[in-house]
XYZ file of C-alpha atoms in Angstrom:
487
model
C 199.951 -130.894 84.115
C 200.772 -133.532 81.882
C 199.754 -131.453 78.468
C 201.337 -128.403 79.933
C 204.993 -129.648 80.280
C 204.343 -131.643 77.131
C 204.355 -128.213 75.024
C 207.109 -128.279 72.585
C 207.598 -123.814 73.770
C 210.355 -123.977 71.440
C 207.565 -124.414 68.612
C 205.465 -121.566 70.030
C 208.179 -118.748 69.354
C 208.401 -117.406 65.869
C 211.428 -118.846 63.447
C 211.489 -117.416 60.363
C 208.709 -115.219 60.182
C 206.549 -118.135 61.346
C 205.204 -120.308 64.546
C 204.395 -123.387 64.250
C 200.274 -123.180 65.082
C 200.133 -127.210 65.563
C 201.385 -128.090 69.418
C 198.853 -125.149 70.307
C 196.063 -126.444 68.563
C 196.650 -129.782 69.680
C 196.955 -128.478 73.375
C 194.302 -126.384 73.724
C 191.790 -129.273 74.875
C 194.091 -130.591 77.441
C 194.992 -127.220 78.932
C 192.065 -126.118 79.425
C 190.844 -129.231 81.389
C 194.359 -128.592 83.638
C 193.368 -125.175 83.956
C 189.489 -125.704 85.186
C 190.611 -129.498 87.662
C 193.303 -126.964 89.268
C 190.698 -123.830 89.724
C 188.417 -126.168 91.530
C 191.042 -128.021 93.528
C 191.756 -124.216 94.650
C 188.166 -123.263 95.236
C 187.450 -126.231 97.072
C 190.899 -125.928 99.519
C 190.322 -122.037 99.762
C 186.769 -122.309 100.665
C 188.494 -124.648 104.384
C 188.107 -122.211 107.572
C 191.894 -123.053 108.670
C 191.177 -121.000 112.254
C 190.237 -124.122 114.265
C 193.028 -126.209 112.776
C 196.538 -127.018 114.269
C 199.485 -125.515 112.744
C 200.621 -128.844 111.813
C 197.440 -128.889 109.399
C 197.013 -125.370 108.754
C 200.932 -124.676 107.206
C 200.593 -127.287 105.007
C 197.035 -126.343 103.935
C 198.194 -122.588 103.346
C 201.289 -124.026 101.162
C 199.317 -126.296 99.496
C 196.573 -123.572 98.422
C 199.360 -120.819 97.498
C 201.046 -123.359 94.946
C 197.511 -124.115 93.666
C 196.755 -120.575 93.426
C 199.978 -119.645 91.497
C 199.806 -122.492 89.127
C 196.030 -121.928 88.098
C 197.339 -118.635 87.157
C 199.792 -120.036 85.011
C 197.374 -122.674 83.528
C 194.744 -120.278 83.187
C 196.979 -117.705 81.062
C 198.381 -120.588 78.902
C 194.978 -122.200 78.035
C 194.046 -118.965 76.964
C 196.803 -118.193 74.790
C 196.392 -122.109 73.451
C 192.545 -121.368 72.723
C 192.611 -117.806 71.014
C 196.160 -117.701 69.294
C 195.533 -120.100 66.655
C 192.996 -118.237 64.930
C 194.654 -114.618 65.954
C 197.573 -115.911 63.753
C 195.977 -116.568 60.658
C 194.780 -120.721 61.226
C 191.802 -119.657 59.767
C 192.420 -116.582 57.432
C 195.201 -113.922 56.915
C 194.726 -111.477 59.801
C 195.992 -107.882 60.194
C 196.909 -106.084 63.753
C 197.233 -102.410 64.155
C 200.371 -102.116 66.420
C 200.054 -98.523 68.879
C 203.753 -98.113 69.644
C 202.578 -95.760 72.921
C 205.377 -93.179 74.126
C 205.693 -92.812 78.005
C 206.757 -89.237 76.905
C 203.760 -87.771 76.690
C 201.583 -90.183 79.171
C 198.518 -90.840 78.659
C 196.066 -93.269 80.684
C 197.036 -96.381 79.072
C 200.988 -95.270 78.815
C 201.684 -93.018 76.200
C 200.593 -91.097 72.990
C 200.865 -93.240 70.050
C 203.261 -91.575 67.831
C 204.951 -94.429 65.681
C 202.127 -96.903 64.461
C 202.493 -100.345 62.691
C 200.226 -103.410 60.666
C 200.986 -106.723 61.222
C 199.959 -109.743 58.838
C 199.286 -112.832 60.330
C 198.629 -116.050 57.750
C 198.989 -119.286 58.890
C 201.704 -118.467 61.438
C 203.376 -116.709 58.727
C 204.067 -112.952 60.522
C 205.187 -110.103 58.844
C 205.598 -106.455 58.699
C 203.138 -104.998 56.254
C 202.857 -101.327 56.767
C 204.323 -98.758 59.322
C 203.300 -95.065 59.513
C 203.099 -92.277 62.117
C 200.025 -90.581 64.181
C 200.774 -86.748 62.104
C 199.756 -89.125 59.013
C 196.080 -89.750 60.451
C 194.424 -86.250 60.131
C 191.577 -84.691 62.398
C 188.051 -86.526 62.363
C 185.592 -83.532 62.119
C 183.236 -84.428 63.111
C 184.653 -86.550 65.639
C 183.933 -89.847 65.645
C 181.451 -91.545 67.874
C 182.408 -92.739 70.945
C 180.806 -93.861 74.231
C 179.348 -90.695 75.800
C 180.138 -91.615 79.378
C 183.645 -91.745 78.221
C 183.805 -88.602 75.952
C 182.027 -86.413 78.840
C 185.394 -87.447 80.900
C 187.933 -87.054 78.122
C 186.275 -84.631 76.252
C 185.357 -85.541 72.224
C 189.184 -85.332 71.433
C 188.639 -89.478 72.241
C 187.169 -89.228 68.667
C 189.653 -86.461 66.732
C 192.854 -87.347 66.861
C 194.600 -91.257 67.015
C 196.817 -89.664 69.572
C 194.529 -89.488 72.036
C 191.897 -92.503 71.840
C 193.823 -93.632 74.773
C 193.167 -91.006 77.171
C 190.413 -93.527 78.651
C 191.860 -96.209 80.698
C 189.668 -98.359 78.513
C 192.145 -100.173 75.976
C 189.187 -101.660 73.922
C 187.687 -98.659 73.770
C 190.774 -97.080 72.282
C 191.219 -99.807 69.852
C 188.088 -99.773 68.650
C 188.234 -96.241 67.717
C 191.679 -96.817 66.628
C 190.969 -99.349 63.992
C 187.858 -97.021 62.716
C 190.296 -93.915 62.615
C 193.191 -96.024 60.487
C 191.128 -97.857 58.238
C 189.461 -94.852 57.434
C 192.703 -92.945 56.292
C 194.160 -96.023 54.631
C 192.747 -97.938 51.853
C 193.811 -101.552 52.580
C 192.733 -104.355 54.778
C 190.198 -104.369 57.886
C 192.047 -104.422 60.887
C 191.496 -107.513 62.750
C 192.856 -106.448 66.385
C 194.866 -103.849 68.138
C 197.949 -104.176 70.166
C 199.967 -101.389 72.326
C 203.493 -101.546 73.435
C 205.715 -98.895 74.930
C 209.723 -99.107 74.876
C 209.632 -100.886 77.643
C 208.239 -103.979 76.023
C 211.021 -103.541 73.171
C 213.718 -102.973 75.966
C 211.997 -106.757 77.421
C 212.501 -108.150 74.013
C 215.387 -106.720 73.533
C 216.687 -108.441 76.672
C 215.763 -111.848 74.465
C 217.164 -111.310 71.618
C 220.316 -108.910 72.371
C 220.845 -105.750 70.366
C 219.461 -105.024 67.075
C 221.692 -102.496 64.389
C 219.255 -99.839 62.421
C 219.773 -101.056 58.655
C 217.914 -98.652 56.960
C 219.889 -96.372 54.737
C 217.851 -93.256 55.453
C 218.258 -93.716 59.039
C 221.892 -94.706 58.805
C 222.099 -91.241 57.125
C 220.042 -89.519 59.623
C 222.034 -90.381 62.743
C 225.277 -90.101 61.368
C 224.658 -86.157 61.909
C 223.968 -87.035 65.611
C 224.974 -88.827 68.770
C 221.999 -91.824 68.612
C 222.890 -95.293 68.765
C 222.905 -96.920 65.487
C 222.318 -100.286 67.662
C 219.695 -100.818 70.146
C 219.670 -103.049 73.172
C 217.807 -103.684 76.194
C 220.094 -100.463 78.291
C 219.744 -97.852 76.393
C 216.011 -98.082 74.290
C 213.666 -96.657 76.483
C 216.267 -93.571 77.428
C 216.868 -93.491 73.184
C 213.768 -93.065 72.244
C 211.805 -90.760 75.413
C 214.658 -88.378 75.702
C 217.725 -88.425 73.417
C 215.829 -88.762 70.339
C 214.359 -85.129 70.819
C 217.648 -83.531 71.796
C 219.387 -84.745 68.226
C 216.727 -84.375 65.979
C 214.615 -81.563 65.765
C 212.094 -82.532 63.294
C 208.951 -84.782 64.354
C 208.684 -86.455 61.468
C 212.184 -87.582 61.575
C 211.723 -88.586 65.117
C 208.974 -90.915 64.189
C 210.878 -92.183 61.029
C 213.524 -93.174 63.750
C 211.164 -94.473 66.588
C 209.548 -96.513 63.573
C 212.926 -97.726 62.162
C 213.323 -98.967 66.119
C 210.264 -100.883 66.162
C 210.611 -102.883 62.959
C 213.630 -103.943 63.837
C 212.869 -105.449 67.169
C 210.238 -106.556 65.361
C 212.212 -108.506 62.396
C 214.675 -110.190 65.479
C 211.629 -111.128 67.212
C 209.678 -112.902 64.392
C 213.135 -114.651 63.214
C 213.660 -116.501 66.387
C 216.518 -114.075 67.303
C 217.387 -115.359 71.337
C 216.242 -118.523 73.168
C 212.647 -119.145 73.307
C 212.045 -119.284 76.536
C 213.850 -115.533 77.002
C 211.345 -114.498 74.349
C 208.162 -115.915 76.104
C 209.585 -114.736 79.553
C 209.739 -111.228 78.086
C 206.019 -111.325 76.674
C 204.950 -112.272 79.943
C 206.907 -109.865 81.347
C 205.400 -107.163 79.394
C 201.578 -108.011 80.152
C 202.709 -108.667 84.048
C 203.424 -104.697 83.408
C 200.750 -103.612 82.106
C 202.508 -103.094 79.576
C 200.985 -105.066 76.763
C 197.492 -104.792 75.388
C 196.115 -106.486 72.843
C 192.202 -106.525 71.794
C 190.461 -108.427 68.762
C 187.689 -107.461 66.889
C 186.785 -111.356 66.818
C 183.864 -111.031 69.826
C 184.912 -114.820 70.412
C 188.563 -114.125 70.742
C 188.187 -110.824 72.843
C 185.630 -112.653 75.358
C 189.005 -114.849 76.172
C 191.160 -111.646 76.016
C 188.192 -109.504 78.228
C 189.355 -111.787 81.487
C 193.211 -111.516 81.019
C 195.130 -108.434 81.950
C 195.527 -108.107 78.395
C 192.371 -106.549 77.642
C 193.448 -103.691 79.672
C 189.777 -102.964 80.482
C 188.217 -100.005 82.641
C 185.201 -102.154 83.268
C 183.825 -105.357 82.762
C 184.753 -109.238 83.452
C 188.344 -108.639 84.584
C 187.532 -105.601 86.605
C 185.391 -106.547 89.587
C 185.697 -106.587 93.330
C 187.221 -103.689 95.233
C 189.356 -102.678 91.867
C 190.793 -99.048 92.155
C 192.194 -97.027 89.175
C 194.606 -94.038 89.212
C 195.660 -92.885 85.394
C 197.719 -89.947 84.150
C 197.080 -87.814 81.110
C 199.600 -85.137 79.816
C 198.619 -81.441 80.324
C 201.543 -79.950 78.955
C 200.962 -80.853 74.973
C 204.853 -82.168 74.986
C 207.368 -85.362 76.319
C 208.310 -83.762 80.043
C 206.487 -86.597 81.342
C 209.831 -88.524 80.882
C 211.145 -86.177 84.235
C 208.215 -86.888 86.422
C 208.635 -89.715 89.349
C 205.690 -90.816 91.070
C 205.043 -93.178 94.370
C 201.187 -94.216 94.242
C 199.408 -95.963 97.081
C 195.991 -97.312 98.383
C 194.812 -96.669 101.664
C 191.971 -98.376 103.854
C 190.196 -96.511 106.377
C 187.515 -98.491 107.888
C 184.674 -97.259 109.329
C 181.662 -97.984 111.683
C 179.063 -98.116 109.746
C 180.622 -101.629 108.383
C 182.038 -99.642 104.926
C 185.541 -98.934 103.997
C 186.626 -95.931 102.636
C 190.011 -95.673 100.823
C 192.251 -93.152 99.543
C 194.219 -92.822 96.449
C 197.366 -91.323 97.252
C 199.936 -90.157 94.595
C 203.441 -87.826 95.393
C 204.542 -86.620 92.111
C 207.798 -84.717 91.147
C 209.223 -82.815 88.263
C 212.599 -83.826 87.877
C 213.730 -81.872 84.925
C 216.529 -79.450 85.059
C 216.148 -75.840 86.730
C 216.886 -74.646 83.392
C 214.819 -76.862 81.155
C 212.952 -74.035 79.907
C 216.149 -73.123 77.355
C 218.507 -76.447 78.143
C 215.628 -79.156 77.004
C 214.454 -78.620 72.937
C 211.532 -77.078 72.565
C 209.949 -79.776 70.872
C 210.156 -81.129 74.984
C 209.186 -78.920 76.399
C 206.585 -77.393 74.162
C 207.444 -74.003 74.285
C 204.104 -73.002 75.723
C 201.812 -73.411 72.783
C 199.146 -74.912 75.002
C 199.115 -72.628 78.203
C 202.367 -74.221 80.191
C 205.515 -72.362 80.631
C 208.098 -74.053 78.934
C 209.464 -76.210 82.055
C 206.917 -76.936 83.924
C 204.709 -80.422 83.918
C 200.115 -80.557 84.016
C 199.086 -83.318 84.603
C 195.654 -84.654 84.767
C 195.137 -87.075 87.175
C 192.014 -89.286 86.768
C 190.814 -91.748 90.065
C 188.439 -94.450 89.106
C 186.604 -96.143 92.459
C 184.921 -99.823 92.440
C 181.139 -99.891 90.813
C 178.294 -97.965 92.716
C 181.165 -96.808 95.463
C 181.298 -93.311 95.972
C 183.549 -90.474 95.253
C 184.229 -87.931 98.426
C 186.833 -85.565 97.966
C 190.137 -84.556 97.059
C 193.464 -82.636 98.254
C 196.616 -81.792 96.790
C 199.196 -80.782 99.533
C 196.711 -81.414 102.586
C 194.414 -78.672 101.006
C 190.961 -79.490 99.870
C 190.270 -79.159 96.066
C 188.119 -78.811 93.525
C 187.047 -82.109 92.096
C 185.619 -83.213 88.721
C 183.304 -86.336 89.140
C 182.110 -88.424 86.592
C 180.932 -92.113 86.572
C 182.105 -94.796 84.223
C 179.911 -98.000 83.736
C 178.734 -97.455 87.632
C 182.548 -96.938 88.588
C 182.801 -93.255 89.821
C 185.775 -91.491 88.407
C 187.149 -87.932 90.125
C 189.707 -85.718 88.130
C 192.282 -83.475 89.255
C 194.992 -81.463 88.025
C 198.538 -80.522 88.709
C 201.081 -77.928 87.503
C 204.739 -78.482 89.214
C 207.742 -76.209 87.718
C 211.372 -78.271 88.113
C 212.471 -79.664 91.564
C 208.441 -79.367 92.822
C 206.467 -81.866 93.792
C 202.772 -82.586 94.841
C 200.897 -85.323 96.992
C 197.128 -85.991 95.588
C 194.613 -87.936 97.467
C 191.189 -88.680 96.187
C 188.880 -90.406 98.683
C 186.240 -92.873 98.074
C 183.598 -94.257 100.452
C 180.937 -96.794 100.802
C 182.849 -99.454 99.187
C 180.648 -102.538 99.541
C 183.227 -105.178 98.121
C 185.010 -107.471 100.412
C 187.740 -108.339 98.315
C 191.204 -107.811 98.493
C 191.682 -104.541 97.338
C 193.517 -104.037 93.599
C 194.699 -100.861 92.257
C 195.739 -100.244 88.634
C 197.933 -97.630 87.858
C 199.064 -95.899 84.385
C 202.573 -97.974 83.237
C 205.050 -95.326 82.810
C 208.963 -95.162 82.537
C 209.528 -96.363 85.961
C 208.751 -100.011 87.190
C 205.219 -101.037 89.056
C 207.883 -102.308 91.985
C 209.421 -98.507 92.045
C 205.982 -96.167 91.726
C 203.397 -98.250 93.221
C 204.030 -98.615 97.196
C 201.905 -101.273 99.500
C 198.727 -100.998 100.246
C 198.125 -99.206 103.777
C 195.477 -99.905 106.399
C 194.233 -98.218 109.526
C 194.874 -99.404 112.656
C 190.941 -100.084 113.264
C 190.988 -102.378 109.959
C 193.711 -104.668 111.895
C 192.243 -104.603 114.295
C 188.557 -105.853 112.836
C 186.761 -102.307 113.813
């Protein structure tokens, strides 16, 4: 632990456009030895059968192999970071990161369309803002481009049309790799190194860092003047600025996006100035991928085999997704931003059975909170004035289960009655659709069922980030009296 406190973490937050790339470079070695001596201390005290053992042993042991648990997180996270983030920032090379700016909106399964889109330059620690644009810039691939067939027989070919919807898979890397291809083939300038997602959730958690920012662009300036939108920003009143009031004072999209941008550059210009106390600024990173709120992948396969076993990868499959992992994703029917009016409760549910397998349910309650009259009280740009087959008030939703590899998918219901079911598989993970349509003030309860689930580990369930917290929508896990009781 010695290396770990040793960390100058004032040195690893930007100031003036740069970090300092030395303390982490430095550290790296010394972390990563902290990080493997405490995973093995834990492995070795986890691996104790405690049962036999007095309480006066077995309290201490338990407290003893929590702490040991909690910090190998910590050291494991940090040793990453140390290893990777040298060369991500340009200690090798000027790099260049395609920023997805996703808006909870219009959900999709990773947490919103990308409407507002950004490149940063990384050289030497040296960051900077070197381009910002909008998804209506990036026209239509047709043909689409290629994507992974298991994938586009889920979410349809649209994966490879528009850059609003690469991330209606779950699978962030996926999405960023079709990303990159889809921006660096509209734009003549440099490859794109890596991809990173946010939603205005991570700007409200920097925001909370470095306090308000004012919008200093002329044009904007200009633009709001005409309206009631704050010409400052902070932490209470970003995310409900830019998912709802934004459309009900300006009525043009691309003037939306020219604001939603003008929003993200500045957060971005406090953030790489050192605006706020470092350790606010780290806290709110962390924050942000604790969310699921942050993404990042690299096009560096060295770098993203780090990133692959963080939640940062925010991967569908793979390294970081084993063991009894469950999935439940959302993806927006309605072609428009009611999603910011839907409230959700999602919850796992064991049900063990005698043949020595568990089956589990995914269970989601869902209500449309909007108005009674949103169909002529919310703009039209909101509600999307049916253009794609939904009255103007009313919220689809798609709602897309994944189970744990070579499990199986059962069935589904939506208010107790049995429904149709799409079923799919995803790199041996099955994956069952379903769909909703609630008007305002209804609500729905989906369960999708799952069976023959052969892992024994604790159960995890991922679920889509949207404008609520994980603590709000996502409830405890539930188990049947005959798991408790070892049946």
């Amino acid at each position: 632990m010695e290396t770990f406190n040793s960390l100058n973490w004032d040195a690893l937050t930007p100031s003036d456009g740069r970090i300092e790339l030395g303390p982490l470079q430095e550290a790296s070695p010394g972390l990563t030895t902290a990080a493997n001596t405490v995973q093995l201390s834990y492995a070795r005290l986890a691996a104790i059968d405690s049962t036999p053992l007095l309480p006066e042993v077995s309290l201490p042991l338990g407290e003893v192999k929590a702490g040991l648990s909690e910090a190998s997180v910590a050291l494991n996270s940090v040793s990453s970071a140390a290893e990777v983030l040298p060369s991500m920032l340009g200690a090798n090379g000027p790099r260049n990161y395609l920023i997805l700016i996703q808006n909870s909106a219009e959900v999709r399964a990773t947490g919103g369309i990308s409407g507002a889109l950004a490149v940063i330059r990384a050289d030497d620690g040296v960051i900077e803002l070197a381009a910002q644009g909008s998804a209506g810039d990036i026209d239509a691939f047709r043909p689409p481009l290629t994507v992974d067939p298991e994938q586009e027989r889920i979410y349809t070919e649209r994966l490879g049309i528009y850059v609003q919807d690469v991330n209606l898979t779950p699978d962030f890397p996926t999405a960023a790799m079709t990303a990159k291809a889809m921006w660096e083939a509209r734009n003549m300038g440099p490859t794109i190194d890596g991809v990173v997602a946010i939603d205005p959730v991570v700007l409200a958690n920097i925001l909370n860092a470095t306090g308000p920012v004012e919008l200093e662009d002329p044009l904007v300036q200009e633009l709001i003047s005409q309206t009631d939108l704050p010409a400052a920003l902070a932490t209470d009143n970003v995310v409900e600025t830019l998912l709802s009031n934004v459309y009900s004072e300006i009525e043009e999209p691309s003037l939306q996006d020219d604001y939603f941008a003008a929003v993200a550059g500045e957060v971005f210009s406090a953030l790489a100035s050192g605006q706020g106390e470092s350790d606010q600024l780290i806290q709110s990173i962390v924050a942000s991928s604790e969310q699921n709120r942050l993404y990042v992948w690299s096009n560096h396969s060295d770098e993203q085999d780090v990133i692959g076993l963080t939640a940062l990868a925010g991967a569908a499959t793979g390294a970081s997704v084993g063991g009894a992992s469950f999935g439940l994703y959302f993806n927006d029917g309605t072609g428009a931003k009611m999603d910011y009016y839907v409230r959700r409760t999602a919850q796992l549910i064991q049900t063990c059975q005698v043949d020595g397998y568990s089956q589990f349910t995914l269970k989601e309650t869902l209500t449309n909170t909007a108005p009674d009259d949103a169909a002529v009280s919310l703009p039209r740009y909101v509600t999307g004035g049916g253009v794609f087959g939904v009255e103007p008030g009313r919220i689809k939703t798609n709602h897309i289960a994944y189970g744990p590899a070579q499990s199986l998918l059962l069935s589904a219901r939506i208010n107790g009655e049995e429904v149709p079911l799409g079923s799919f598989v995803h790199a041996s993970r099955p994956v069952g659709v379903v769909t909703t349509e609630l008007g305002p003030g209804e609500s729905a309860t989906v369960e999708i069922d799952f069976s023959k689930v052969v892992q024994e580990s604790e159960p995890h369930l991922a679920v889509t980030p949207t404008i609520q917290s994980a603590e709000e929508m996502v409830l405890p896990m539930q188990r049947d009296v005959s798991c408790r009781s070892g049946g």
